[in-house]
């Protein structure tokens, strides 16, 4: 064991390597299938996993990634019409609204609830709760190159603020509009 590494740190690095191996297998499989959407919306889920939404060949595509340290693989699901609904969310700020560490920041946005055969998936689009990334041709999820260090795709996402929420909502509407 290295000088400054604990058992927890070793386990964390092993989980990150396993997650990156899963992502690489998925990216290579998607490359072989010719899956290369021009735009994709990536979001972090409530448990630290990844959800991706895009359009490919006239269908809405949902990509679900495993939670950090969780079981399972990255999965691509195709839908003619995404079985989803929105649930609006609002939480007022308290105290000084988080200024100087006092009180809590308010939250607003919505949950996108996607009904799947394996159970409902709740994807938050909520300010100060999760993060998002709007991808074009350069998509870190679909890159077949191993990421350097112990990086996780979710860690590259921007924290959800009002500006990011507005862009993510606009992109979500574009993805779902042709249903």
PDB file of C-alpha atoms in Angstrom:
ATOM      1  CA  UNK A   1       0.000   0.000   0.000  1.00  0.00           C
ATOM      2  CA  UNK A   2       1.288   3.461  -0.870  1.00  0.00           C
ATOM      3  CA  UNK A   3       2.312   5.819   1.895  1.00  0.00           C
ATOM      4  CA  UNK A   4      -0.823   8.006   1.949  1.00  0.00           C
ATOM      5  CA  UNK A   5      -3.488   5.611   0.647  1.00  0.00           C
ATOM      6  CA  UNK A   6      -6.175   4.139   2.815  1.00  0.00           C
ATOM      7  CA  UNK A   7      -8.369   1.136   2.103  1.00  0.00           C
ATOM      8  CA  UNK A   8     -11.222   3.516   1.208  1.00  0.00           C
ATOM      9  CA  UNK A   9      -9.104   5.345  -1.369  1.00  0.00           C
ATOM     10  CA  UNK A  10      -8.016   2.080  -2.969  1.00  0.00           C
ATOM     11  CA  UNK A  11     -11.650   0.936  -3.162  1.00  0.00           C
ATOM     12  CA  UNK A  12     -12.692   4.296  -4.671  1.00  0.00           C
ATOM     13  CA  UNK A  13     -10.043   4.057  -7.397  1.00  0.00           C
ATOM     14  CA  UNK A  14     -11.052   0.469  -8.164  1.00  0.00           C
ATOM     15  CA  UNK A  15     -14.703   1.540  -8.547  1.00  0.00           C
ATOM     16  CA  UNK A  16     -13.669   4.390 -10.853  1.00  0.00           C
ATOM     17  CA  UNK A  17     -11.643   2.009 -13.027  1.00  0.00           C
ATOM     18  CA  UNK A  18     -14.588  -0.404 -13.221  1.00  0.00           C
ATOM     19  CA  UNK A  19     -16.927   2.451 -14.197  1.00  0.00           C
ATOM     20  CA  UNK A  20     -14.527   3.625 -16.913  1.00  0.00           C
ATOM     21  CA  UNK A  21     -14.199   0.051 -18.222  1.00  0.00           C
ATOM     22  CA  UNK A  22     -17.998  -0.139 -18.480  1.00  0.00           C
ATOM     23  CA  UNK A  23     -18.128   3.216 -20.279  1.00  0.00           C
ATOM     24  CA  UNK A  24     -15.446   2.111 -22.757  1.00  0.00           C
ATOM     25  CA  UNK A  25     -17.273  -1.141 -23.545  1.00  0.00           C
ATOM     26  CA  UNK A  26     -20.459   0.865 -24.143  1.00  0.00           C
ATOM     27  CA  UNK A  27     -18.706   3.462 -26.342  1.00  0.00           C
ATOM     28  CA  UNK A  28     -17.081   0.771 -28.488  1.00  0.00           C
ATOM     29  CA  UNK A  29     -20.389  -1.072 -28.880  1.00  0.00           C
ATOM     30  CA  UNK A  30     -22.142   2.185 -29.870  1.00  0.00           C
ATOM     31  CA  UNK A  31     -19.382   2.966 -32.386  1.00  0.00           C
ATOM     32  CA  UNK A  32     -19.818  -0.493 -33.958  1.00  0.00           C
ATOM     33  CA  UNK A  33     -23.594   0.075 -34.205  1.00  0.00           C
ATOM     34  CA  UNK A  34     -23.049   3.471 -35.839  1.00  0.00           C
ATOM     35  CA  UNK A  35     -24.705   5.343 -32.976  1.00  0.00           C
ATOM     36  CA  UNK A  36     -23.416   8.915 -33.178  1.00  0.00           C
ATOM     37  CA  UNK A  37     -26.096  11.523 -32.411  1.00  0.00           C
ATOM     38  CA  UNK A  38     -25.236  15.124 -33.248  1.00  0.00           C
ATOM     39  CA  UNK A  39     -26.473  16.396 -29.875  1.00  0.00           C
ATOM     40  CA  UNK A  40     -27.021  14.744 -26.516  1.00  0.00           C
ATOM     41  CA  UNK A  41     -28.191  15.946 -23.126  1.00  0.00           C
ATOM     42  CA  UNK A  42     -26.348  14.274 -20.226  1.00  0.00           C
ATOM     43  CA  UNK A  43     -27.621  14.587 -16.666  1.00  0.00           C
ATOM     44  CA  UNK A  44     -26.616  13.262 -13.285  1.00  0.00           C
ATOM     45  CA  UNK A  45     -29.259  11.203 -11.522  1.00  0.00           C
ATOM     46  CA  UNK A  46     -30.172  11.454  -7.863  1.00  0.00           C
ATOM     47  CA  UNK A  47     -27.932   8.519  -6.921  1.00  0.00           C
ATOM     48  CA  UNK A  48     -24.878   9.741  -8.832  1.00  0.00           C
ATOM     49  CA  UNK A  49     -25.535   7.823 -12.025  1.00  0.00           C
ATOM     50  CA  UNK A  50     -25.887   9.162 -15.532  1.00  0.00           C
ATOM     51  CA  UNK A  51     -28.841   9.628 -17.859  1.00  0.00           C
ATOM     52  CA  UNK A  52     -28.529  10.718 -21.477  1.00  0.00           C
ATOM     53  CA  UNK A  53     -31.235  11.823 -23.905  1.00  0.00           C
ATOM     54  CA  UNK A  54     -30.890  12.300 -27.655  1.00  0.00           C
ATOM     55  CA  UNK A  55     -32.463  11.576 -31.043  1.00  0.00           C
ATOM     56  CA  UNK A  56     -31.110   8.988 -33.440  1.00  0.00           C
ATOM     57  CA  UNK A  57     -32.759   7.764 -36.637  1.00  0.00           C
ATOM     58  CA  UNK A  58     -36.103   9.318 -35.712  1.00  0.00           C
ATOM     59  CA  UNK A  59     -36.260   7.726 -32.277  1.00  0.00           C
ATOM     60  CA  UNK A  60     -35.761   9.144 -28.806  1.00  0.00           C
ATOM     61  CA  UNK A  61     -32.811   7.438 -27.149  1.00  0.00           C
ATOM     62  CA  UNK A  62     -32.331   7.093 -23.410  1.00  0.00           C
ATOM     63  CA  UNK A  63     -28.943   6.104 -22.055  1.00  0.00           C
ATOM     64  CA  UNK A  64     -28.794   4.961 -18.452  1.00  0.00           C
ATOM     65  CA  UNK A  65     -25.466   4.536 -16.718  1.00  0.00           C
ATOM     66  CA  UNK A  66     -24.777   2.729 -13.454  1.00  0.00           C
ATOM     67  CA  UNK A  67     -24.490   4.634 -10.207  1.00  0.00           C
ATOM     68  CA  UNK A  68     -20.955   5.170  -8.922  1.00  0.00           C
ATOM     69  CA  UNK A  69     -19.896   1.830  -7.437  1.00  0.00           C
ATOM     70  CA  UNK A  70     -23.152   0.234  -8.558  1.00  0.00           C
ATOM     71  CA  UNK A  71     -23.801  -2.887 -10.536  1.00  0.00           C
ATOM     72  CA  UNK A  72     -24.961  -3.016 -14.117  1.00  0.00           C
ATOM     73  CA  UNK A  73     -23.771  -1.646 -17.427  1.00  0.00           C
ATOM     74  CA  UNK A  74     -24.536   1.365 -19.578  1.00  0.00           C
ATOM     75  CA  UNK A  75     -27.775   0.715 -21.451  1.00  0.00           C
ATOM     76  CA  UNK A  76     -29.278   2.300 -24.578  1.00  0.00           C
ATOM     77  CA  UNK A  77     -33.067   2.237 -24.868  1.00  0.00           C
ATOM     78  CA  UNK A  78     -34.895   3.416 -27.993  1.00  0.00           C
ATOM     79  CA  UNK A  79     -38.441   4.781 -28.003  1.00  0.00           C
ATOM     80  CA  UNK A  80     -40.757   6.027 -30.738  1.00  0.00           C
ATOM     81  CA  UNK A  81     -42.342   8.186 -28.020  1.00  0.00           C
ATOM     82  CA  UNK A  82     -40.612   8.534 -24.657  1.00  0.00           C
ATOM     83  CA  UNK A  83     -43.021   7.433 -21.901  1.00  0.00           C
ATOM     84  CA  UNK A  84     -42.290  10.407 -19.653  1.00  0.00           C
ATOM     85  CA  UNK A  85     -43.995  13.094 -17.650  1.00  0.00           C
ATOM     86  CA  UNK A  86     -42.816  16.272 -15.926  1.00  0.00           C
ATOM     87  CA  UNK A  87     -43.391  17.055 -12.268  1.00  0.00           C
ATOM     88  CA  UNK A  88     -42.692  20.683 -11.408  1.00  0.00           C
ATOM     89  CA  UNK A  89     -40.600  21.354  -8.298  1.00  0.00           C
ATOM     90  CA  UNK A  90     -40.109  24.469  -6.176  1.00  0.00           C
ATOM     91  CA  UNK A  91     -38.467  24.949  -2.795  1.00  0.00           C
ATOM     92  CA  UNK A  92     -38.206  28.466  -1.372  1.00  0.00           C
ATOM     93  CA  UNK A  93     -34.903  29.657   0.047  1.00  0.00           C
ATOM     94  CA  UNK A  94     -34.585  29.897   3.824  1.00  0.00           C
ATOM     95  CA  UNK A  95     -32.697  32.282   6.059  1.00  0.00           C
ATOM     96  CA  UNK A  96     -30.261  34.311   3.976  1.00  0.00           C
ATOM     97  CA  UNK A  97     -30.608  31.977   1.004  1.00  0.00           C
ATOM     98  CA  UNK A  98     -27.236  30.348   1.515  1.00  0.00           C
ATOM     99  CA  UNK A  99     -25.282  33.616   1.650  1.00  0.00           C
ATOM    100  CA  UNK A 100     -22.243  33.343   3.961  1.00  0.00           C
ATOM    101  CA  UNK A 101     -23.261  29.746   4.662  1.00  0.00           C
ATOM    102  CA  UNK A 102     -26.445  30.827   6.425  1.00  0.00           C
ATOM    103  CA  UNK A 103     -29.770  29.351   5.440  1.00  0.00           C
ATOM    104  CA  UNK A 104     -30.498  27.248   2.364  1.00  0.00           C
ATOM    105  CA  UNK A 105     -30.589  28.166  -1.279  1.00  0.00           C
ATOM    106  CA  UNK A 106     -33.910  27.779  -2.992  1.00  0.00           C
ATOM    107  CA  UNK A 107     -34.467  25.155  -5.658  1.00  0.00           C
ATOM    108  CA  UNK A 108     -36.647  25.162  -8.721  1.00  0.00           C
ATOM    109  CA  UNK A 109     -37.074  23.059 -11.807  1.00  0.00           C
ATOM    110  CA  UNK A 110     -38.753  19.760 -12.520  1.00  0.00           C
ATOM    111  CA  UNK A 111     -38.346  16.011 -12.428  1.00  0.00           C
ATOM    112  CA  UNK A 112     -38.595  14.063 -15.659  1.00  0.00           C
ATOM    113  CA  UNK A 113     -40.198  10.750 -14.719  1.00  0.00           C
ATOM    114  CA  UNK A 114     -39.549   8.091 -17.372  1.00  0.00           C
ATOM    115  CA  UNK A 115     -41.649   4.929 -17.168  1.00  0.00           C
ATOM    116  CA  UNK A 116     -39.475   1.944 -18.117  1.00  0.00           C
ATOM    117  CA  UNK A 117     -40.026  -1.799 -18.005  1.00  0.00           C
ATOM    118  CA  UNK A 118     -37.434  -2.084 -15.239  1.00  0.00           C
ATOM    119  CA  UNK A 119     -39.148   0.660 -13.208  1.00  0.00           C
ATOM    120  CA  UNK A 120     -39.532   4.409 -13.270  1.00  0.00           C
ATOM    121  CA  UNK A 121     -36.428   6.554 -13.640  1.00  0.00           C
ATOM    122  CA  UNK A 122     -36.557   9.989 -12.030  1.00  0.00           C
ATOM    123  CA  UNK A 123     -34.164  12.487 -13.607  1.00  0.00           C
ATOM    124  CA  UNK A 124     -33.914  15.836 -11.792  1.00  0.00           C
ATOM    125  CA  UNK A 125     -33.673  19.110 -13.701  1.00  0.00           C
ATOM    126  CA  UNK A 126     -33.357  21.134 -10.491  1.00  0.00           C
ATOM    127  CA  UNK A 127     -31.219  24.187  -9.734  1.00  0.00           C
ATOM    128  CA  UNK A 128     -28.619  23.558  -6.973  1.00  0.00           C
ATOM    129  CA  UNK A 129     -29.314  19.793  -6.951  1.00  0.00           C
ATOM    130  CA  UNK A 130     -27.774  18.110  -9.980  1.00  0.00           C
ATOM    131  CA  UNK A 131     -25.616  18.795 -13.012  1.00  0.00           C
ATOM    132  CA  UNK A 132     -25.907  18.645 -16.787  1.00  0.00           C
ATOM    133  CA  UNK A 133     -23.864  18.698 -19.971  1.00  0.00           C
ATOM    134  CA  UNK A 134     -25.053  19.604 -23.465  1.00  0.00           C
ATOM    135  CA  UNK A 135     -22.913  17.623 -25.890  1.00  0.00           C
ATOM    136  CA  UNK A 136     -22.345  18.116 -29.589  1.00  0.00           C
ATOM    137  CA  UNK A 137     -19.988  16.047 -31.737  1.00  0.00           C
ATOM    138  CA  UNK A 138     -17.490  15.934 -28.849  1.00  0.00           C
ATOM    139  CA  UNK A 139     -19.228  13.644 -26.398  1.00  0.00           C
ATOM    140  CA  UNK A 140     -17.186  12.305 -23.441  1.00  0.00           C
ATOM    141  CA  UNK A 141     -19.646   9.437 -22.934  1.00  0.00           C
ATOM    142  CA  UNK A 142     -19.202   8.090 -26.474  1.00  0.00           C
ATOM    143  CA  UNK A 143     -15.443   8.681 -26.776  1.00  0.00           C
ATOM    144  CA  UNK A 144     -13.565   5.407 -27.285  1.00  0.00           C
ATOM    145  CA  UNK A 145     -10.422   6.763 -25.632  1.00  0.00           C
ATOM    146  CA  UNK A 146      -9.750   5.993 -21.990  1.00  0.00           C
ATOM    147  CA  UNK A 147     -10.117   9.044 -19.797  1.00  0.00           C
ATOM    148  CA  UNK A 148      -6.967  10.098 -17.967  1.00  0.00           C
ATOM    149  CA  UNK A 149      -6.665   9.800 -14.218  1.00  0.00           C
ATOM    150  CA  UNK A 150      -9.633   8.719 -12.173  1.00  0.00           C
ATOM    151  CA  UNK A 151     -12.212  10.878 -13.953  1.00  0.00           C
ATOM    152  CA  UNK A 152     -15.933  10.134 -14.115  1.00  0.00           C
ATOM    153  CA  UNK A 153     -18.069  11.622 -16.917  1.00  0.00           C
ATOM    154  CA  UNK A 154     -20.510  12.985 -14.324  1.00  0.00           C
ATOM    155  CA  UNK A 155     -17.715  15.067 -12.810  1.00  0.00           C
ATOM    156  CA  UNK A 156     -17.319  17.031 -16.083  1.00  0.00           C
ATOM    157  CA  UNK A 157     -20.895  18.304 -15.947  1.00  0.00           C
ATOM    158  CA  UNK A 158     -21.787  21.865 -14.990  1.00  0.00           C
ATOM    159  CA  UNK A 159     -23.737  22.381 -11.779  1.00  0.00           C
ATOM    160  CA  UNK A 160     -27.359  23.119 -12.600  1.00  0.00           C
ATOM    161  CA  UNK A 161     -28.023  26.835 -12.231  1.00  0.00           C
ATOM    162  CA  UNK A 162     -30.873  28.834 -13.780  1.00  0.00           C
ATOM    163  CA  UNK A 163     -28.954  29.402 -17.016  1.00  0.00           C
ATOM    164  CA  UNK A 164     -28.043  25.713 -17.421  1.00  0.00           C
ATOM    165  CA  UNK A 165     -31.615  24.710 -16.499  1.00  0.00           C
ATOM    166  CA  UNK A 166     -33.003  26.934 -19.245  1.00  0.00           C
ATOM    167  CA  UNK A 167     -30.615  25.467 -21.857  1.00  0.00           C
ATOM    168  CA  UNK A 168     -31.251  21.876 -20.708  1.00  0.00           C
ATOM    169  CA  UNK A 169     -35.029  22.390 -20.781  1.00  0.00           C
ATOM    170  CA  UNK A 170     -34.824  23.874 -24.291  1.00  0.00           C
ATOM    171  CA  UNK A 171     -32.733  20.915 -25.502  1.00  0.00           C
ATOM    172  CA  UNK A 172     -35.099  18.432 -23.829  1.00  0.00           C
ATOM    173  CA  UNK A 173     -38.049  20.023 -25.631  1.00  0.00           C
ATOM    174  CA  UNK A 174     -36.173  19.771 -28.961  1.00  0.00           C
ATOM    175  CA  UNK A 175     -35.465  16.078 -28.347  1.00  0.00           C
ATOM    176  CA  UNK A 176     -39.076  15.330 -27.410  1.00  0.00           C
ATOM    177  CA  UNK A 177     -40.877  17.676 -29.857  1.00  0.00           C
ATOM    178  CA  UNK A 178     -41.095  15.246 -32.771  1.00  0.00           C
ATOM    179  CA  UNK A 179     -42.974  12.602 -30.750  1.00  0.00           C
TER     180      UNK A 179
END
